[in-house]
Short mmCIF file of C-alpha atoms in Angstrom, two decimals:
data_model
loop_
_atom_site.label_atom_id
_atom_site.label_comp_id
_atom_site.label_asym_id
_atom_site.label_seq_id
_atom_site.Cartn_x
_atom_site.Cartn_y
_atom_site.Cartn_z
CA MET A 14 162.80 62.40 98.18
CA ALA A 15 161.06 62.78 101.55
CA ALA A 16 161.65 66.54 101.51
CA ALA A 17 160.10 66.81 98.06
CA GLU A 18 157.07 64.85 99.23
CA ALA A 19 156.71 67.10 102.28
CA VAL A 20 156.79 70.18 100.07
CA ARG A 21 154.26 68.63 97.68
CA THR A 22 151.97 67.77 100.60
CA ALA A 23 152.26 71.28 102.06
CA LEU A 24 151.46 72.85 98.70
CA ALA A 25 148.46 70.54 98.24
CA GLU A 26 147.17 71.43 101.70
CA ARG A 27 147.56 75.13 100.98
CA HIS A 28 145.74 74.75 97.68
CA ASN A 29 142.90 72.81 99.34
CA ARG A 30 142.58 75.45 102.07
CA ARG A 31 142.36 78.19 99.45
CA GLN A 32 139.70 76.24 97.60
CA LEU A 33 137.68 75.83 100.81
CA ILE A 34 137.92 79.55 101.53
CA LEU A 35 136.74 80.42 98.04
CA GLN A 36 133.89 77.89 98.23
CA ALA A 37 132.78 79.21 101.62
CA THR A 38 132.90 82.75 100.23
CA GLN A 39 130.75 81.71 97.28
CA ILE A 40 128.17 80.11 99.60
CA HIS A 41 128.20 83.21 101.82
CA ALA A 42 127.77 85.51 98.82
CA GLN A 43 124.80 83.48 97.58
CA TYR A 44 123.21 83.58 101.02
CA LEU A 45 123.64 87.35 101.21
CA ALA A 46 122.18 87.68 97.71
CA ASP A 47 119.16 85.69 98.86
CA VAL A 48 118.84 87.92 101.93
CA THR A 49 118.83 91.07 99.81
CA LEU A 50 116.19 89.68 97.44
CA HIS A 51 113.65 88.58 100.04
CA ASP A 52 112.26 91.18 102.44
CA LYS A 53 111.07 88.56 104.91
CA LEU A 54 114.53 87.00 105.18
CA LEU A 55 116.10 90.45 105.29
CA ALA A 56 113.83 91.42 108.19
CA GLN A 57 114.66 88.17 110.02
CA THR A 58 118.39 88.83 109.81
CA GLN A 59 118.19 92.55 110.55
CA PRO A 60 120.13 93.27 113.75
CA PRO A 61 119.25 95.95 116.30
CA GLY A 62 120.60 99.35 115.34
CA THR A 63 119.66 99.06 111.68
CA GLU A 64 116.28 100.69 111.46
CA HIS A 65 115.32 100.71 107.78
CA LEU A 66 115.27 97.60 105.59
CA GLY A 67 116.54 99.57 102.61
CA ASP A 68 119.58 100.78 104.53
CA TYR A 69 120.22 97.29 105.90
CA ARG A 70 119.93 95.83 102.38
CA LYS A 71 122.73 98.18 101.29
CA MET A 72 124.86 97.05 104.24
CA VAL A 73 124.31 93.41 103.30
CA HIS A 74 125.54 94.21 99.82
CA SER A 75 128.60 95.92 101.32
CA ASN A 76 129.15 92.82 103.46
CA ARG A 77 129.35 90.77 100.23
CA THR A 78 132.05 93.07 98.92
CA VAL A 79 134.03 93.03 102.17
CA ALA A 80 133.77 89.22 102.36
CA PHE A 81 135.01 88.97 98.77
CA LEU A 82 137.99 91.23 99.51
CA SER A 83 138.70 89.20 102.65
CA ALA A 84 138.73 85.94 100.69
CA LYS A 85 141.00 87.40 98.02
CA PHE A 86 143.40 88.69 100.69
CA ARG A 87 143.31 85.45 102.65
CA THR A 88 144.10 83.34 99.60
CA GLY A 89 146.92 85.60 98.44
CA LEU A 90 145.08 87.07 95.46
CA LEU A 91 145.47 90.58 96.94
CA THR A 92 148.63 92.06 98.36
CA GLU A 93 148.38 94.44 101.30
CA ALA A 94 148.94 97.38 98.95
CA ALA A 95 146.21 96.19 96.57
CA LEU A 96 143.83 95.57 99.46
CA ARG A 97 144.50 99.05 100.80
CA THR A 98 143.71 100.56 97.38
CA GLN A 99 140.48 98.60 97.05
CA ALA A 100 139.47 99.30 100.65
CA ARG A 101 140.06 103.02 100.16
CA HIS A 102 137.87 103.01 97.06
CA LEU A 103 135.18 100.95 98.82
CA MET A 104 135.14 103.22 101.87
CA GLN A 105 134.48 106.25 99.69
CA GLY A 106 130.94 104.90 99.33
CA GLN A 107 128.42 105.85 101.99
CA ASP A 108 126.95 102.33 102.17
CA ALA A 109 130.32 100.70 102.83
CA ARG A 110 131.11 103.25 105.54
CA ALA A 111 127.73 102.59 107.15
CA TYR A 112 128.47 98.86 107.03
CA TRP A 113 131.91 99.26 108.61
CA ARG A 114 130.62 101.72 111.24
CA THR A 115 127.92 99.21 112.23
CA PHE A 116 129.71 95.87 111.83
CA GLY A 117 133.44 96.63 111.77
CA GLY A 118 133.74 96.09 115.52
CA PHE A 119 132.08 92.69 115.18
CA ARG A 120 134.51 91.70 112.42
CA GLU A 121 137.40 92.80 114.63
CA GLU A 122 136.13 90.59 117.48
CA GLU A 123 136.11 87.40 115.40
CA PRO A 124 139.43 87.12 113.58
CA GLN A 125 140.65 83.60 113.04
CA ASP A 126 144.32 84.48 112.79
CA ARG A 127 146.85 87.19 112.10
CA ARG A 128 145.81 87.38 108.44
CA ASP A 129 142.25 88.29 109.49
CA GLN A 130 143.61 90.78 112.00
CA ARG A 131 145.72 92.40 109.27
CA PHE A 132 142.72 92.53 106.91
CA ASN A 133 140.57 94.18 109.58
CA ALA A 134 143.31 96.66 110.45
CA ILE A 135 143.66 97.73 106.82
CA MET A 136 139.89 98.08 106.42
CA ALA A 137 139.65 100.09 109.67
CA ASP A 138 142.57 102.31 108.60
CA GLU A 139 140.93 103.09 105.27
CA TYR A 140 137.56 103.70 106.92
CA GLN A 141 139.20 106.13 109.35
CA ALA A 142 141.16 107.84 106.56
CA VAL A 143 138.00 108.51 104.60
CA CYS A 144 136.11 109.69 107.69
CA ASP A 145 138.89 112.08 108.70
#
């Protein structure tokens, strides 16, 4: 009985963590949508090295896509093989490559755990494969 309760508790905790990840991703996506819609906010968030607002707007949109893939991978909705396929397709776009070229290093500096590290490695591999 105690073992069954421990399993039930672990499953509930995993479910709650997944829900939090998906909620945080939704909030992040809405924020990035707001950034892309308002030039003043876009200009305020524009980091050095991104000269044109239009180009930065495209990178913000790519960030939304990468964050979505990250959340799906983190919650188990994407296998490594599926992530690799989607990352390869994403990196075929010029805007996504510009995003990864500019911000990929930052993403690689802030992983929370091995799952994030694996996600970043797959994204970097697919970026490099397309660039080669």
